[in-house]
């Protein structure tokens, strides 16, 4: 069985603050993929990042960065200098060998002006 | 990137009627499609996995006679909510995977979602 835990249900920050969304996962698979998705109020899932289990390099994309720590089974997501448009629900997900994706419960981020 | 289109985006129906939601992969052949359900302010829950040309595999607790899934071609899967009731109101999202694409990226491609409201 696989499990994804996003301990933070809601986070509220003021614009320009940095914010980190936590994600911890469990799986017995040796090969797996980790994802982050953004879900704005319109509902569609916006793909942000994908990491496979063999690639522990951290990644930075503009104001977004991801920290993959296999030793602690964590895949945290940091938004630097947050903006109001970053307000959304963010999901961490894991896709294992069977191809199924398991999603965390999501973190609702509110960025206030 | 690969595109998955879902239709309709919103549907309102009367209790007791059936509703069909389509999920199409527009620029790749989707050997596997997944259907998810999302209640307000909750996570996505996998309902079933469908492979082209075979019966769908349903997750525990999902009524297969209630949620009919047909994956008749490599570019189309349909979810039919039969005899819909208000408790079936939800956001339904499909995702598609290509064996070839998955081998390179492991990525799933999501449709835009369909919001079903049963009156």
PDB file of N, CA, C and O in Angstrom, chain A residues 7-39:
ATOM      1  N   UNK A   7       0.683  17.160   5.938  1.00  0.00           N
ATOM      2  CA  UNK A   7       0.248  17.483   7.293  1.00  0.00           C
ATOM      3  C   UNK A   7      -0.432  18.842   7.398  1.00  0.00           C
ATOM      4  O   UNK A   7      -1.282  19.057   8.260  1.00  0.00           O
ATOM      5  N   UNK A   8      -0.066  19.750   6.517  1.00  0.00           N
ATOM      6  CA  UNK A   8      -0.629  21.103   6.583  1.00  0.00           C
ATOM      7  C   UNK A   8      -1.927  21.160   5.783  1.00  0.00           C
ATOM      8  O   UNK A   8      -1.913  21.029   4.563  1.00  0.00           O
ATOM      9  N   UNK A   9      -3.025  21.364   6.464  1.00  0.00           N
ATOM     10  CA  UNK A   9      -4.304  21.444   5.777  1.00  0.00           C
ATOM     11  C   UNK A   9      -4.467  22.808   5.104  1.00  0.00           C
ATOM     12  O   UNK A   9      -4.899  22.901   3.956  1.00  0.00           O
ATOM     13  N   UNK A  10      -4.130  23.847   5.863  1.00  0.00           N
ATOM     14  CA  UNK A  10      -4.257  25.202   5.337  1.00  0.00           C
ATOM     15  C   UNK A  10      -3.048  26.021   5.772  1.00  0.00           C
ATOM     16  O   UNK A  10      -2.562  25.882   6.888  1.00  0.00           O
ATOM     17  N   UNK A  11      -2.593  26.859   4.848  1.00  0.00           N
ATOM     18  CA  UNK A  11      -1.510  27.786   5.170  1.00  0.00           C
ATOM     19  C   UNK A  11      -1.915  29.160   4.643  1.00  0.00           C
ATOM     20  O   UNK A  11      -2.414  29.275   3.517  1.00  0.00           O
ATOM     21  N   UNK A  12      -1.691  30.155   5.460  1.00  0.00           N
ATOM     22  CA  UNK A  12      -1.975  31.519   5.033  1.00  0.00           C
ATOM     23  C   UNK A  12      -0.723  32.362   5.211  1.00  0.00           C
ATOM     24  O   UNK A  12      -0.124  32.358   6.295  1.00  0.00           O
ATOM     25  N   UNK A  13      -0.322  33.045   4.163  1.00  0.00           N
ATOM     26  CA  UNK A  13       0.861  33.898   4.227  1.00  0.00           C
ATOM     27  C   UNK A  13       0.530  35.247   3.593  1.00  0.00           C
ATOM     28  O   UNK A  13      -0.485  35.390   2.892  1.00  0.00           O
ATOM     29  N   UNK A  14       1.398  36.196   3.841  1.00  0.00           N
ATOM     30  CA  UNK A  14       1.260  37.499   3.212  1.00  0.00           C
ATOM     31  C   UNK A  14       2.160  37.522   1.989  1.00  0.00           C
ATOM     32  O   UNK A  14       3.240  36.911   1.980  1.00  0.00           O
ATOM     33  N   UNK A  15       1.726  38.187   0.982  1.00  0.00           N
ATOM     34  CA  UNK A  15       2.486  38.265  -0.263  1.00  0.00           C
ATOM     35  C   UNK A  15       3.958  38.588   0.010  1.00  0.00           C
ATOM     36  O   UNK A  15       4.280  39.369   0.891  1.00  0.00           O
ATOM     37  N   UNK A  16       4.809  37.941  -0.774  1.00  0.00           N
ATOM     38  CA  UNK A  16       6.265  38.070  -0.729  1.00  0.00           C
ATOM     39  C   UNK A  16       6.913  37.198   0.338  1.00  0.00           C
ATOM     40  O   UNK A  16       8.149  37.122   0.382  1.00  0.00           O
ATOM     41  N   UNK A  17       6.131  36.587   1.165  1.00  0.00           N
ATOM     42  CA  UNK A  17       6.706  35.642   2.118  1.00  0.00           C
ATOM     43  C   UNK A  17       7.063  34.344   1.401  1.00  0.00           C
ATOM     44  O   UNK A  17       6.451  33.982   0.389  1.00  0.00           O
ATOM     45  N   UNK A  18       8.027  33.618   1.932  1.00  0.00           N
ATOM     46  CA  UNK A  18       8.337  32.287   1.439  1.00  0.00           C
ATOM     47  C   UNK A  18       7.463  31.284   2.185  1.00  0.00           C
ATOM     48  O   UNK A  18       7.150  31.485   3.369  1.00  0.00           O
ATOM     49  N   UNK A  19       7.090  30.216   1.511  1.00  0.00           N
ATOM     50  CA  UNK A  19       6.248  29.211   2.164  1.00  0.00           C
ATOM     51  C   UNK A  19       6.664  27.824   1.696  1.00  0.00           C
ATOM     52  O   UNK A  19       6.982  27.626   0.523  1.00  0.00           O
ATOM     53  N   UNK A  20       6.690  26.884   2.623  1.00  0.00           N
ATOM     54  CA  UNK A  20       7.048  25.504   2.302  1.00  0.00           C
ATOM     55  C   UNK A  20       5.876  24.590   2.600  1.00  0.00           C
ATOM     56  O   UNK A  20       5.315  24.626   3.699  1.00  0.00           O
ATOM     57  N   UNK A  21       5.537  23.770   1.617  1.00  0.00           N
ATOM     58  CA  UNK A  21       4.473  22.784   1.772  1.00  0.00           C
ATOM     59  C   UNK A  21       5.131  21.423   1.947  1.00  0.00           C
ATOM     60  O   UNK A  21       5.961  21.007   1.133  1.00  0.00           O
ATOM     61  N   UNK A  22       4.738  20.739   3.011  1.00  0.00           N
ATOM     62  CA  UNK A  22       5.375  19.473   3.339  1.00  0.00           C
ATOM     63  C   UNK A  22       4.642  18.289   2.701  1.00  0.00           C
ATOM     64  O   UNK A  22       3.417  18.300   2.548  1.00  0.00           O
ATOM     65  N   UNK A  23       5.415  17.270   2.378  1.00  0.00           N
ATOM     66  CA  UNK A  23       4.853  16.038   1.834  1.00  0.00           C
ATOM     67  C   UNK A  23       5.714  14.877   2.309  1.00  0.00           C
ATOM     68  O   UNK A  23       6.931  14.876   2.101  1.00  0.00           O
ATOM     69  N   UNK A  24       5.080  13.899   2.921  1.00  0.00           N
ATOM     70  CA  UNK A  24       5.763  12.692   3.350  1.00  0.00           C
ATOM     71  C   UNK A  24       5.039  11.504   2.729  1.00  0.00           C
ATOM     72  O   UNK A  24       3.813  11.489   2.662  1.00  0.00           O
ATOM     73  N   UNK A  25       5.795  10.537   2.265  1.00  0.00           N
ATOM     74  CA  UNK A  25       5.162   9.428   1.561  1.00  0.00           C
ATOM     75  C   UNK A  25       5.609   8.083   2.119  1.00  0.00           C
ATOM     76  O   UNK A  25       6.640   7.986   2.789  1.00  0.00           O
ATOM     77  N   UNK A  26       4.817   7.062   1.807  1.00  0.00           N
ATOM     78  CA  UNK A  26       5.150   5.688   2.171  1.00  0.00           C
ATOM     79  C   UNK A  26       4.899   4.803   0.967  1.00  0.00           C
ATOM     80  O   UNK A  26       3.845   4.904   0.324  1.00  0.00           O
ATOM     81  N   UNK A  27       5.831   3.944   0.668  1.00  0.00           N
ATOM     82  CA  UNK A  27       5.654   2.975  -0.395  1.00  0.00           C
ATOM     83  C   UNK A  27       6.625   1.832  -0.219  1.00  0.00           C
ATOM     84  O   UNK A  27       7.715   2.020   0.327  1.00  0.00           O
ATOM     85  N   UNK A  28       6.256   0.672  -0.718  1.00  0.00           N
ATOM     86  CA  UNK A  28       7.153  -0.476  -0.693  1.00  0.00           C
ATOM     87  C   UNK A  28       7.864  -0.636  -2.032  1.00  0.00           C
ATOM     88  O   UNK A  28       8.763  -1.460  -2.168  1.00  0.00           O
ATOM     89  N   UNK A  29       7.439   0.147  -3.017  1.00  0.00           N
ATOM     90  CA  UNK A  29       8.057   0.052  -4.326  1.00  0.00           C
ATOM     91  C   UNK A  29       9.465   0.659  -4.285  1.00  0.00           C
ATOM     92  O   UNK A  29       9.707   1.634  -3.575  1.00  0.00           O
ATOM     93  N   UNK A  30      10.350   0.081  -5.048  1.00  0.00           N
ATOM     94  CA  UNK A  30      11.698   0.648  -5.137  1.00  0.00           C
ATOM     95  C   UNK A  30      11.780   1.692  -6.237  1.00  0.00           C
ATOM     96  O   UNK A  30      12.637   2.572  -6.210  1.00  0.00           O
ATOM     97  N   UNK A  31      10.875   1.576  -7.192  1.00  0.00           N
ATOM     98  CA  UNK A  31      10.788   2.572  -8.256  1.00  0.00           C
ATOM     99  C   UNK A  31       9.431   3.262  -8.168  1.00  0.00           C
ATOM    100  O   UNK A  31       8.405   2.588  -8.149  1.00  0.00           O
ATOM    101  N   UNK A  32       9.455   4.549  -8.099  1.00  0.00           N
ATOM    102  CA  UNK A  32       8.205   5.298  -7.992  1.00  0.00           C
ATOM    103  C   UNK A  32       8.443   6.721  -8.454  1.00  0.00           C
ATOM    104  O   UNK A  32       9.584   7.143  -8.670  1.00  0.00           O
ATOM    105  N   UNK A  33       7.340   7.428  -8.666  1.00  0.00           N
ATOM    106  CA  UNK A  33       7.404   8.832  -9.081  1.00  0.00           C
ATOM    107  C   UNK A  33       6.645   9.678  -8.069  1.00  0.00           C
ATOM    108  O   UNK A  33       5.623   9.269  -7.536  1.00  0.00           O
ATOM    109  N   UNK A  34       7.152  10.839  -7.844  1.00  0.00           N
ATOM    110  CA  UNK A  34       6.504  11.812  -6.970  1.00  0.00           C
ATOM    111  C   UNK A  34       6.126  13.039  -7.777  1.00  0.00           C
ATOM    112  O   UNK A  34       6.865  13.459  -8.670  1.00  0.00           O
ATOM    113  N   UNK A  35       4.990  13.602  -7.444  1.00  0.00           N
ATOM    114  CA  UNK A  35       4.471  14.744  -8.189  1.00  0.00           C
ATOM    115  C   UNK A  35       3.948  15.812  -7.238  1.00  0.00           C
ATOM    116  O   UNK A  35       3.542  15.528  -6.113  1.00  0.00           O
ATOM    117  N   UNK A  36       3.925  17.022  -7.749  1.00  0.00           N
ATOM    118  CA  UNK A  36       3.164  18.096  -7.133  1.00  0.00           C
ATOM    119  C   UNK A  36       2.231  18.669  -8.197  1.00  0.00           C
ATOM    120  O   UNK A  36       2.643  18.881  -9.351  1.00  0.00           O
ATOM    121  N   UNK A  37       0.977  18.895  -7.773  1.00  0.00           N
ATOM    122  CA  UNK A  37      -0.015  19.504  -8.648  1.00  0.00           C
ATOM    123  C   UNK A  37      -0.631  20.699  -7.941  1.00  0.00           C
ATOM    124  O   UNK A  37      -0.769  20.728  -6.718  1.00  0.00           O
ATOM    125  N   UNK A  38      -1.027  21.663  -8.740  1.00  0.00           N
ATOM    126  CA  UNK A  38      -1.750  22.829  -8.241  1.00  0.00           C
ATOM    127  C   UNK A  38      -3.178  22.742  -8.744  1.00  0.00           C
ATOM    128  O   UNK A  38      -3.417  22.450  -9.916  1.00  0.00           O
ATOM    129  N   UNK A  39      -4.131  22.977  -7.858  1.00  0.00           N
ATOM    130  CA  UNK A  39      -5.530  22.963  -8.264  1.00  0.00           C
ATOM    131  C   UNK A  39      -6.160  24.310  -7.920  1.00  0.00           C
ATOM    132  O   UNK A  39      -6.501  24.585  -6.781  1.00  0.00           O
TER     133      UNK A  39
END
